[in-house]
Amino acid sequence: RARKMASHVAVTSRAAGVAAVASTSTRSRPPQTPRCARRASRSVLSRSASRDDVETDDDGTTSASDLVELECGGVSVSPRGFVALMVRKGVKDRIPRAANEVEAMRGADPAADLAPEIASEFVLPVLITDLDEDAEAAQSARAQTMLQLLQEPPCDMGIQLPYAALEEVTGVTGGAVLGAVLVGKASFGDGVSGGDGEPKNTEKKRASSSSFVWESTLLAGVGAEQSAVDVLGGASEAWQCLALARRYEQYGCRVFATKEALAGAATKKSFSAFFGDETDDAVAGAGAAAEPAALTVSTVRRAFPRMQTVNESRAIAAEAREKFLWQPFAAAVADDDAPTDDDDETP
């Protein structure tokens, strides 16, 4: 298991340099945050730890063609927690809407109208909370914080994600910004396993099928001086990385994934073990797909029937602001400015 994880970290680390170049852009300087000590964490590895201490069998090179730029296309509740649905950059606006009542009654699927090249686009699900309270609705503080950060502009309160979080994770100070997040692995059901890659017993098999594994590299610094830190763990670490990426998106931060990470995520087998047979059938519901069946834009709503795209979330938030903030405010101002009987009285 240790050798397997180390190999993934090494691939992620080498790709970090490519992602750093790809993410270079003109950025405004973010507000300064108070300097804080770096927090010790089992999930954070320094660059030297992952680069110098790991031996791999490949040639140690990663090109820009091995990376895919991602963006958050939507979110969903699930029996296991809150899920962020990552898609290729530029695809989020092409995710089909949910079927209305008439279409559902007739068995019509809006995804059937998608162009083949869009219908086959991958969707990378990332578990960002593993809390029971997010099974039916986004009730946890972290789930609600992610919804706020996905608004345009982001509603960044700095509570669940402190403004000094980047310094705590990376140890980079002096007004550093996050330049890129490189996802090396985001997979389900790769938890505890034996030496031959299979769970040793029933108890460990259950732990393996219920785990979410996250491996990534954060690139942060000031200007051309970039430092790379590997972040390993599960849903909590995934939430932190994606939330930081959204916070620093306005300063040029971008999210990438290796093709290896995309190829090993969201397979039919892993969905069956993690989310249950119903979700597994939805992933493979498009027909006789070859094993392993991957989650795509055309099947994502069957896999996550309660998903909400980023655009839908923003539209709902805009409607709520209009109804519960701007309209009452306008009505109150109008009442204050309305003429009274006293105004007609002459002195």
Short mmCIF file of C-alpha atoms in Angstrom, two decimals:
data_model
loop_
_atom_site.label_atom_id
_atom_site.label_comp_id
_atom_site.label_asym_id
_atom_site.label_seq_id
_atom_site.Cartn_x
_atom_site.Cartn_y
_atom_site.Cartn_z
CA ARG A 1 0.00 0.00 0.00
CA ALA A 2 2.84 2.39 0.94
CA ARG A 3 4.68 1.70 -2.32
CA LYS A 4 1.45 2.16 -4.31
CA MET A 5 0.68 5.54 -2.71
CA ALA A 6 4.30 6.66 -3.05
CA SER A 7 4.18 5.92 -6.76
CA HIS A 8 1.08 8.08 -7.19
CA VAL A 9 2.68 10.90 -5.22
CA ALA A 10 5.79 10.76 -7.39
CA VAL A 11 3.76 11.05 -10.59
CA THR A 12 1.84 13.96 -9.11
CA SER A 13 5.03 15.65 -7.99
CA ARG A 14 6.70 15.50 -11.39
CA ALA A 15 3.58 16.82 -13.09
CA ALA A 16 3.58 19.76 -10.68
CA GLY A 17 6.21 21.61 -12.67
CA VAL A 18 4.16 21.33 -15.84
CA ALA A 19 1.02 22.54 -14.04
CA ALA A 20 2.94 25.48 -12.61
CA VAL A 21 3.91 26.63 -16.10
CA ALA A 22 0.40 26.04 -17.41
CA SER A 23 -1.16 28.06 -14.60
CA THR A 24 1.05 31.12 -15.07
CA SER A 25 -1.07 34.21 -15.67
CA THR A 26 -1.33 37.87 -14.75
CA ARG A 27 -2.67 38.03 -11.23
CA SER A 28 -3.53 40.79 -8.84
CA ARG A 29 -2.09 40.48 -5.38
CA PRO A 30 -4.51 39.12 -2.76
CA PRO A 31 -4.97 40.77 0.62
CA GLN A 32 -2.22 40.03 3.10
CA THR A 33 -3.00 37.58 5.88
CA PRO A 34 -1.41 37.42 9.32
CA ARG A 35 1.59 35.13 9.38
CA CYS A 36 0.90 31.86 11.13
CA ALA A 37 2.87 28.74 11.92
CA ARG A 38 2.55 25.78 9.60
CA ARG A 39 0.22 23.16 11.00
CA ALA A 40 1.64 19.67 11.25
CA SER A 41 -0.49 17.16 9.36
CA ARG A 42 -0.15 13.56 8.31
CA SER A 43 -1.70 14.52 4.98
CA VAL A 44 0.95 17.03 3.90
CA LEU A 45 4.30 16.03 2.42
CA SER A 46 7.05 18.45 1.51
CA ARG A 47 8.32 18.44 -2.04
CA SER A 48 11.65 16.84 -1.11
CA ALA A 49 9.90 14.04 0.74
CA SER A 50 7.91 12.96 -2.28
CA ARG A 51 10.54 13.62 -4.93
CA ASP A 52 13.76 12.35 -3.39
CA ASP A 53 12.60 9.43 -1.27
CA VAL A 54 10.43 7.62 -3.82
CA GLU A 55 11.64 5.28 -6.53
CA THR A 56 9.47 4.70 -9.58
CA ASP A 57 9.73 2.58 -12.72
CA ASP A 58 8.78 5.28 -15.24
CA ASP A 59 11.04 7.81 -16.91
CA GLY A 60 10.09 10.63 -14.55
CA THR A 61 8.69 12.95 -17.21
CA THR A 62 5.29 14.53 -17.53
CA SER A 63 4.21 16.72 -20.42
CA ALA A 64 1.40 19.23 -20.73
CA SER A 65 -0.48 16.71 -22.87
CA ASP A 66 -0.71 14.43 -19.81
CA LEU A 67 -2.73 17.03 -17.90
CA VAL A 68 -6.42 17.93 -18.18
CA GLU A 69 -7.73 21.23 -16.82
CA LEU A 70 -10.82 20.86 -14.64
CA GLU A 71 -13.60 23.03 -13.28
CA CYS A 72 -16.48 22.29 -10.94
CA GLY A 73 -19.56 21.48 -13.01
CA GLY A 74 -21.93 20.79 -10.14
CA VAL A 75 -22.48 19.34 -6.69
CA SER A 76 -24.72 16.69 -5.24
CA VAL A 77 -25.77 15.08 -2.01
CA SER A 78 -25.25 11.34 -1.80
CA PRO A 79 -25.65 8.54 0.75
CA ARG A 80 -21.97 8.98 1.61
CA GLY A 81 -21.79 12.78 1.83
CA PHE A 82 -21.43 15.88 -0.34
CA VAL A 83 -19.85 15.41 -3.77
CA ALA A 84 -18.21 17.91 -6.13
CA LEU A 85 -18.56 16.92 -9.79
CA MET A 86 -15.50 18.02 -11.75
CA VAL A 87 -15.54 18.27 -15.54
CA ARG A 88 -13.16 19.35 -18.26
CA LYS A 89 -12.71 23.13 -18.44
CA GLY A 90 -15.46 24.60 -20.65
CA VAL A 91 -17.91 21.69 -20.27
CA LYS A 92 -19.90 22.84 -17.23
CA ASP A 93 -22.24 24.94 -19.36
CA ARG A 94 -23.06 21.88 -21.49
CA ILE A 95 -24.31 19.62 -18.69
CA PRO A 96 -27.94 18.74 -19.53
CA ARG A 97 -30.72 20.03 -17.35
CA ALA A 98 -32.84 17.68 -15.27
CA ALA A 99 -35.94 16.24 -16.93
CA ASN A 100 -39.14 18.10 -16.08
CA GLU A 101 -42.25 16.29 -14.85
CA VAL A 102 -43.67 15.73 -18.32
CA GLU A 103 -40.37 14.43 -19.67
CA ALA A 104 -39.94 12.16 -16.68
CA MET A 105 -43.45 10.77 -17.14
CA ARG A 106 -42.74 10.04 -20.80
CA GLY A 107 -39.30 8.65 -20.11
CA ALA A 108 -37.60 11.38 -22.13
CA ASP A 109 -34.01 12.30 -21.29
CA PRO A 110 -32.61 15.77 -22.15
CA ALA A 111 -29.16 14.15 -22.29
CA ALA A 112 -30.25 12.35 -25.46
CA ASP A 113 -29.93 15.64 -27.36
CA LEU A 114 -26.27 16.08 -26.47
CA ALA A 115 -23.64 15.97 -29.18
CA PRO A 116 -21.68 12.69 -28.97
CA GLU A 117 -18.43 14.43 -28.07
CA ILE A 118 -20.12 16.17 -25.12
CA ALA A 119 -22.15 13.15 -24.01
CA SER A 120 -18.96 11.11 -23.66
CA GLU A 121 -17.08 13.75 -21.65
CA PHE A 122 -15.90 12.43 -18.28
CA VAL A 123 -17.22 13.56 -14.90
CA LEU A 124 -14.85 13.18 -11.96
CA PRO A 125 -16.78 12.89 -8.67
CA VAL A 126 -14.87 14.09 -5.61
CA LEU A 127 -16.19 13.37 -2.14
CA ILE A 128 -15.69 16.56 -0.12
CA THR A 129 -17.62 15.63 3.04
CA ASP A 130 -18.23 12.17 4.47
CA LEU A 131 -21.01 13.25 6.83
CA ASP A 132 -24.44 11.67 7.28
CA GLU A 133 -26.02 15.12 7.55
CA ASP A 134 -25.18 15.71 3.87
CA ALA A 135 -26.98 12.57 2.69
CA GLU A 136 -30.33 14.30 2.06
CA ALA A 137 -29.38 17.98 1.93
CA ALA A 138 -26.25 20.12 2.10
CA GLN A 139 -26.53 20.79 5.82
CA SER A 140 -22.94 20.64 7.06
CA ALA A 141 -20.93 23.84 7.43
CA ARG A 142 -18.38 22.65 4.86
CA ALA A 143 -21.01 21.76 2.27
CA GLN A 144 -22.66 25.15 2.67
CA THR A 145 -19.28 26.88 2.51
CA MET A 146 -18.54 25.17 -0.81
CA LEU A 147 -21.91 26.33 -2.17
CA GLN A 148 -21.04 29.88 -1.10
CA LEU A 149 -17.61 29.70 -2.73
CA LEU A 150 -19.15 28.50 -5.99
CA GLN A 151 -21.23 31.66 -6.29
CA GLU A 152 -20.10 34.42 -8.64
CA PRO A 153 -18.41 36.30 -7.08
CA PRO A 154 -17.53 33.82 -4.31
CA CYS A 155 -19.02 34.42 -0.89
CA ASP A 156 -15.82 33.87 1.08
CA MET A 157 -16.44 34.36 4.80
CA GLY A 158 -13.13 32.93 6.01
CA ILE A 159 -14.78 30.84 8.75
CA GLN A 160 -14.61 27.19 7.69
CA LEU A 161 -11.69 28.08 5.42
CA PRO A 162 -9.56 30.62 7.35
CA TYR A 163 -7.81 33.27 5.29
CA ALA A 164 -4.48 31.87 6.51
CA ALA A 165 -5.35 28.32 5.39
CA LEU A 166 -2.90 28.35 2.46
CA GLU A 167 -0.02 29.29 4.74
CA GLU A 168 -1.03 26.60 7.22
CA VAL A 169 -1.04 23.90 4.56
CA THR A 170 1.98 24.89 2.49
CA GLY A 171 4.13 26.83 4.93
CA VAL A 172 4.61 29.51 2.24
CA THR A 173 4.37 33.03 3.66
CA GLY A 174 4.78 36.57 2.42
CA GLY A 175 1.56 37.08 0.51
CA ALA A 176 1.71 33.83 -1.45
CA VAL A 177 -1.11 32.81 -3.77
CA LEU A 178 -2.20 29.38 -4.90
CA GLY A 179 -1.21 28.90 -8.54
CA ALA A 180 -2.51 25.41 -9.25
CA VAL A 181 -3.97 22.27 -7.75
CA LEU A 182 -2.83 19.07 -9.44
CA VAL A 183 -5.00 16.01 -8.76
CA GLY A 184 -3.02 12.79 -8.86
CA LYS A 185 -5.76 10.52 -7.56
CA ALA A 186 -9.43 10.81 -6.61
CA SER A 187 -10.90 7.35 -6.36
CA PHE A 188 -13.40 5.29 -4.41
CA GLY A 189 -12.88 1.92 -2.78
CA ASP A 190 -9.07 2.01 -2.64
CA GLY A 191 -8.69 1.85 1.09
CA VAL A 192 -7.11 -0.89 3.18
CA SER A 193 -5.69 -3.71 1.07
CA GLY A 194 -3.33 -6.63 1.40
CA GLY A 195 0.07 -7.07 -0.15
CA ASP A 196 -1.39 -8.52 -3.37
CA GLY A 197 -3.72 -5.56 -3.85
CA GLU A 198 -6.78 -7.37 -2.44
CA PRO A 199 -8.34 -6.88 1.02
CA LYS A 200 -6.98 -9.42 3.49
CA ASN A 201 -10.29 -10.17 5.21
CA THR A 202 -13.95 -9.23 5.28
CA GLU A 203 -13.48 -6.38 7.75
CA LYS A 204 -10.70 -4.80 5.71
CA LYS A 205 -12.62 -5.41 2.50
CA ARG A 206 -15.48 -3.40 3.94
CA ALA A 207 -13.05 -0.61 4.90
CA SER A 208 -11.58 -0.69 1.41
CA SER A 209 -14.93 -0.37 -0.36
CA SER A 210 -16.03 2.52 1.87
CA SER A 211 -12.97 4.74 1.53
CA PHE A 212 -12.25 7.73 -0.68
CA VAL A 213 -8.62 8.42 -1.56
CA TRP A 214 -7.32 11.87 -2.47
CA GLU A 215 -3.78 12.65 -3.63
CA SER A 216 -2.84 16.08 -4.91
CA THR A 217 -0.13 18.71 -5.17
CA LEU A 218 -0.57 22.39 -4.33
CA LEU A 219 1.64 24.94 -6.08
CA ALA A 220 1.92 28.19 -4.15
CA GLY A 221 4.27 31.13 -4.03
CA VAL A 222 4.91 34.73 -5.01
CA GLY A 223 5.56 35.43 -8.68
CA ALA A 224 7.88 32.91 -10.28
CA GLU A 225 8.95 31.49 -6.91
CA GLN A 226 6.63 28.50 -6.53
CA SER A 227 6.73 25.78 -3.89
CA ALA A 228 4.96 22.43 -4.21
CA VAL A 229 3.34 20.52 -1.36
CA ASP A 230 1.67 17.12 -1.64
CA VAL A 231 -1.65 16.77 0.16
CA LEU A 232 -2.86 13.21 0.79
CA GLY A 233 -5.94 11.97 2.57
CA GLY A 234 -9.65 11.71 1.98
CA ALA A 235 -12.75 13.88 1.80
CA SER A 236 -11.49 16.54 4.24
CA GLU A 237 -8.29 17.11 2.27
CA ALA A 238 -10.21 17.14 -1.03
CA TRP A 239 -12.57 19.81 0.33
CA GLN A 240 -9.66 21.93 1.50
CA CYS A 241 -7.87 21.76 -1.86
CA LEU A 242 -10.94 22.54 -3.98
CA ALA A 243 -12.07 25.32 -1.63
CA LEU A 244 -8.62 26.93 -1.78
CA ALA A 245 -8.64 26.62 -5.57
CA ARG A 246 -11.95 28.45 -5.76
CA ARG A 247 -10.74 31.18 -3.39
CA TYR A 248 -7.65 31.84 -5.50
CA GLU A 249 -9.30 31.38 -8.87
CA GLN A 250 -9.64 35.15 -9.22
CA TYR A 251 -5.86 35.37 -8.91
CA GLY A 252 -5.27 32.81 -11.65
CA CYS A 253 -5.43 29.47 -9.81
CA ARG A 254 -6.30 26.50 -12.03
CA VAL A 255 -7.09 22.84 -11.32
CA PHE A 256 -5.50 20.02 -13.30
CA ALA A 257 -5.69 16.25 -13.18
CA THR A 258 -3.39 13.67 -14.68
CA LYS A 259 -4.89 11.36 -17.29
CA GLU A 260 -3.91 8.51 -14.99
CA ALA A 261 -6.09 9.98 -12.24
CA LEU A 262 -9.06 10.33 -14.60
CA ALA A 263 -8.63 6.81 -15.95
CA GLY A 264 -8.67 5.31 -12.47
CA ALA A 265 -11.68 7.19 -11.11
CA ALA A 266 -15.44 6.64 -11.15
CA THR A 267 -15.47 3.11 -12.53
CA LYS A 268 -18.57 0.92 -12.42
CA LYS A 269 -16.98 -1.36 -9.85
CA SER A 270 -15.94 1.44 -7.51
CA PHE A 271 -19.37 3.07 -7.67
CA SER A 272 -21.03 -0.24 -6.83
CA ALA A 273 -18.91 -0.64 -3.71
CA PHE A 274 -19.10 2.97 -2.55
CA PHE A 275 -22.57 4.29 -3.42
CA GLY A 276 -24.54 1.05 -3.83
CA ASP A 277 -26.00 -0.99 -6.66
CA GLU A 278 -28.61 1.62 -7.65
CA THR A 279 -25.97 4.22 -8.48
CA ASP A 280 -23.87 1.56 -10.15
CA ASP A 281 -26.75 0.62 -12.47
CA ALA A 282 -27.22 4.31 -13.33
CA VAL A 283 -23.60 4.67 -14.37
CA ALA A 284 -23.90 1.71 -16.72
CA GLY A 285 -27.45 2.54 -17.73
CA ALA A 286 -26.56 3.98 -21.14
CA GLY A 287 -26.26 0.48 -22.59
CA ALA A 288 -23.79 -2.32 -22.93
CA ALA A 289 -20.75 -0.31 -22.03
CA ALA A 290 -17.44 -2.09 -21.74
CA GLU A 291 -16.02 -2.63 -18.26
CA PRO A 292 -15.15 -0.48 -16.46
CA ALA A 293 -17.95 1.97 -17.23
CA ALA A 294 -17.01 5.57 -16.48
CA LEU A 295 -19.24 8.40 -15.30
CA THR A 296 -19.96 10.83 -18.15
CA VAL A 297 -21.95 13.99 -18.79
CA SER A 298 -24.78 11.90 -20.26
CA THR A 299 -25.03 9.59 -17.23
CA VAL A 300 -24.20 11.91 -14.33
CA ARG A 301 -27.82 12.82 -13.54
CA ARG A 302 -28.80 9.16 -13.37
CA ALA A 303 -25.91 8.51 -11.01
CA PHE A 304 -26.66 11.63 -8.94
CA PRO A 305 -30.38 12.39 -9.46
CA ARG A 306 -30.28 15.25 -6.94
CA MET A 307 -27.28 16.99 -8.46
CA GLN A 308 -27.27 20.72 -9.02
CA THR A 309 -25.05 22.32 -11.62
CA VAL A 310 -23.01 25.39 -10.70
CA ASN A 311 -25.16 27.48 -13.04
CA GLU A 312 -28.36 26.19 -11.41
CA SER A 313 -26.95 26.92 -7.96
CA ARG A 314 -26.10 30.49 -8.97
CA ALA A 315 -29.56 31.03 -10.47
CA ILE A 316 -31.22 29.81 -7.26
CA ALA A 317 -29.01 32.10 -5.17
CA ALA A 318 -29.78 35.08 -7.42
CA GLU A 319 -33.52 34.44 -7.13
CA ALA A 320 -33.23 34.16 -3.34
CA ARG A 321 -31.30 37.45 -3.12
CA GLU A 322 -33.94 39.19 -5.22
CA LYS A 323 -36.84 37.78 -3.22
CA PHE A 324 -35.49 37.97 0.31
CA LEU A 325 -32.99 40.84 0.15
CA TRP A 326 -33.47 43.34 -2.65
CA GLN A 327 -37.28 43.39 -2.82
CA PRO A 328 -37.76 43.84 0.97
CA PHE A 329 -35.02 46.49 0.97
CA ALA A 330 -36.65 48.37 -1.91
CA ALA A 331 -40.04 48.16 -0.21
CA ALA A 332 -38.61 49.51 3.05
CA VAL A 333 -36.93 52.41 1.27
CA ALA A 334 -40.15 53.20 -0.60
CA ASP A 335 -42.06 53.28 2.68
CA ASP A 336 -39.53 55.66 4.19
CA ASP A 337 -39.77 58.02 1.20
CA ALA A 338 -43.56 57.96 0.95
CA PRO A 339 -45.21 61.34 1.69
CA THR A 340 -47.23 61.67 4.87
CA ASP A 341 -50.15 63.84 5.84
CA ASP A 342 -47.79 66.05 7.81
CA ASP A 343 -45.96 66.90 4.60
CA ASP A 344 -49.06 68.66 3.26
CA GLU A 345 -49.53 70.89 6.27
CA THR A 346 -48.42 74.49 5.82
CA PRO A 347 -46.61 76.19 8.70
#
